[in-house]
CSV table of C-alpha atoms in Angstrom, one decimal:
chain,number,residue,atom,x,y,z
Q,1,MET,CA,144.8,34.8,52.6
Q,2,SER,CA,144.6,37.4,49.9
Q,3,SER,CA,143.3,40.9,50.6
Q,4,ASP,CA,140.4,40.3,48.2
Q,5,VAL,CA,139.1,37.4,50.2
Q,6,PHE,CA,139.7,39.3,53.4
Q,7,ASN,CA,137.8,42.3,52.1
Q,8,ALA,CA,134.9,40.2,50.9
Q,9,GLY,CA,134.8,38.3,54.2
Q,10,LEU,CA,134.8,41.4,56.3
Q,11,ILE,CA,132.0,43.0,54.3
Q,12,GLY,CA,130.1,39.7,54.6
Q,13,ALA,CA,130.6,39.7,58.3
Q,14,PHE,CA,129.3,43.2,58.6
Q,15,TYR,CA,126.2,42.2,56.6
Q,16,VAL,CA,125.6,39.2,58.8
Q,17,ILE,CA,125.7,41.4,61.9
Q,18,ILE,CA,123.4,43.8,60.2
Q,19,PHE,CA,120.9,41.1,59.2
Q,20,ILE,CA,120.9,39.3,62.5
Q,21,CYS,CA,120.4,42.6,64.4
Q,22,GLY,CA,117.7,43.6,62.0
Q,23,PHE,CA,115.9,40.3,62.4
Q,24,PHE,CA,115.8,40.7,66.2
Q,25,LEU,CA,114.9,44.4,66.0
Q,26,SER,CA,111.9,43.5,63.9
Q,27,ARG,CA,110.9,40.9,66.4
Q,28,TYR,CA,111.2,43.3,69.4
Q,29,GLY,CA,109.4,46.2,67.8
Q,30,LYS,CA,109.4,49.8,68.9
Q,31,PRO,CA,110.9,51.1,71.2
Q,32,TYR,CA,114.0,49.3,69.9
Q,33,PRO,CA,116.6,47.9,72.4
Q,34,MET,CA,119.3,50.6,72.4
Q,35,ALA,CA,122.3,48.3,72.3
Q,36,LEU,CA,121.0,46.2,69.4
Q,37,PHE,CA,119.8,49.2,67.5
Q,38,THR,CA,123.2,50.9,67.9
Q,39,LEU,CA,125.1,47.7,66.8
Q,40,HIS,CA,122.8,47.5,63.7
Q,41,LYS,CA,123.5,51.1,62.8
Q,42,LEU,CA,127.3,50.9,63.5
Q,43,ALA,CA,127.7,47.8,61.5
Q,44,ALA,CA,125.9,49.4,58.6
Q,45,VAL,CA,128.1,52.5,58.7
Q,46,ALA,CA,131.2,50.3,59.0
Q,47,ALA,CA,130.2,48.2,56.0
Q,48,VAL,CA,129.4,51.2,53.8
Q,49,VAL,CA,132.6,53.0,54.8
Q,50,TYR,CA,134.8,49.9,54.2
Q,51,LEU,CA,133.1,49.3,50.9
Q,52,ILE,CA,133.7,52.9,49.8
Q,53,LEU,CA,137.4,52.5,50.7
Q,54,ILE,CA,137.6,49.3,48.7
Q,55,ILE,CA,136.0,50.9,45.7
Q,56,ARG,CA,138.1,54.0,46.0
Q,57,ARG,CA,141.3,52.0,46.1
Q,58,LEU,CA,140.3,49.9,43.1
Q,59,HIS,CA,139.3,53.0,41.2
Q,60,HIS,CA,142.7,54.6,41.8
Q,61,SER,CA,144.6,51.4,40.9
Q,62,SER,CA,142.8,50.7,37.6
Q,63,ALA,CA,140.4,52.3,35.2
Q,64,LEU,CA,136.8,51.4,35.6
Q,65,MET,CA,134.8,50.3,32.6
Q,66,THR,CA,131.3,51.7,32.1
Q,67,GLY,CA,129.5,48.6,33.3
Q,68,GLU,CA,131.7,48.5,36.5
Q,69,SER,CA,130.9,52.1,37.2
Q,70,MET,CA,127.2,51.5,36.7
Q,71,ILE,CA,127.0,48.5,39.1
Q,72,ILE,CA,128.9,50.6,41.7
Q,73,ILE,CA,126.4,53.4,41.3
Q,74,VAL,CA,123.5,51.0,41.6
Q,75,THR,CA,125.1,49.5,44.7
Q,76,VAL,CA,125.7,52.9,46.4
Q,77,LEU,CA,122.1,53.9,45.6
Q,78,LEU,CA,120.7,50.7,47.0
Q,79,LEU,CA,122.7,51.2,50.2
Q,80,ILE,CA,121.6,54.9,50.5
Q,81,ILE,CA,118.0,54.1,50.0
Q,82,THR,CA,118.2,51.2,52.5
Q,83,ILE,CA,119.8,53.5,55.1
Q,84,VAL,CA,117.2,56.3,54.5
Q,85,SER,CA,114.3,53.9,54.7
Q,86,GLY,CA,115.7,52.4,57.9
Q,87,GLY,CA,116.0,55.9,59.4
Q,88,LEU,CA,112.5,56.7,58.4
Q,89,THR,CA,111.1,53.4,59.9
Q,90,SER,CA,112.9,54.0,63.2
Q,91,LEU,CA,111.2,57.4,63.8
Q,92,ASP,CA,108.5,57.7,66.4
Q,93,LYS,CA,106.0,59.0,63.9
Q,94,PRO,CA,104.1,56.5,61.8
Q,95,MET,CA,105.4,56.1,58.3
Q,96,PRO,CA,103.8,54.7,55.2
Q,97,ALA,CA,104.1,50.9,54.9
Q,98,CYS,CA,106.2,51.3,51.7
Q,99,PHE,CA,109.2,52.5,53.8
Q,100,LEU,CA,109.0,49.4,56.0
Q,101,TRP,CA,108.8,47.1,52.9
Q,102,MET,CA,111.6,49.0,51.3
Q,103,HIS,CA,113.8,48.4,54.3
Q,104,LYS,CA,112.8,44.8,54.4
Q,105,LEU,CA,113.5,44.0,50.8
Q,106,LEU,CA,116.3,46.4,49.6
Q,107,PRO,CA,119.0,45.0,51.9
Q,108,TYR,CA,118.9,41.7,49.9
Q,109,ALA,CA,119.4,43.6,46.7
Q,110,ALA,CA,122.2,45.7,48.2
Q,111,VAL,CA,123.9,42.5,49.4
Q,112,ALA,CA,123.6,41.0,45.9
Q,113,ALA,CA,124.9,44.2,44.3
Q,114,THR,CA,127.8,44.3,46.7
Q,115,ALA,CA,128.7,40.7,46.0
Q,116,VAL,CA,128.7,41.5,42.3
Q,117,VAL,CA,131.0,44.5,42.9
Q,118,LEU,CA,133.4,42.5,45.1
Q,119,TYR,CA,133.5,39.5,42.8
Q,120,GLY,CA,134.0,41.7,39.7
Q,121,PHE,CA,137.0,43.3,41.3
Q,122,MET,CA,138.6,40.2,42.8
Q,123,GLY,CA,142.2,40.0,41.5
Q,124,LYS,CA,141.9,43.4,39.7
Q,125,ARG,CA,144.4,46.0,40.8
């Protein structure tokens, strides 16, 4: 198995864990079950860190075109906004509904952007 397929599969597995945990967290409501909430957060951190390592390695092994750099920036911004909106929705204080909707919708955009990044770099080194 090539490392590109392994990397995409591992990132995909992290996202599946994140989405499954998020689904159940939304069903349970506050206060969130600690184990499930922790798994959700740890999987998100692991996915982001691993994706950054992949992008960093690809950046050092080949020059990035402007379009590639832009999709990476968009992906990182989507991930950051998703994480921040998740942090805000998990607070005990009531937050505006827009943060909840952002946290429900942006993960799909982040997954799509991540897929574009990983697919665009497959075989490129």
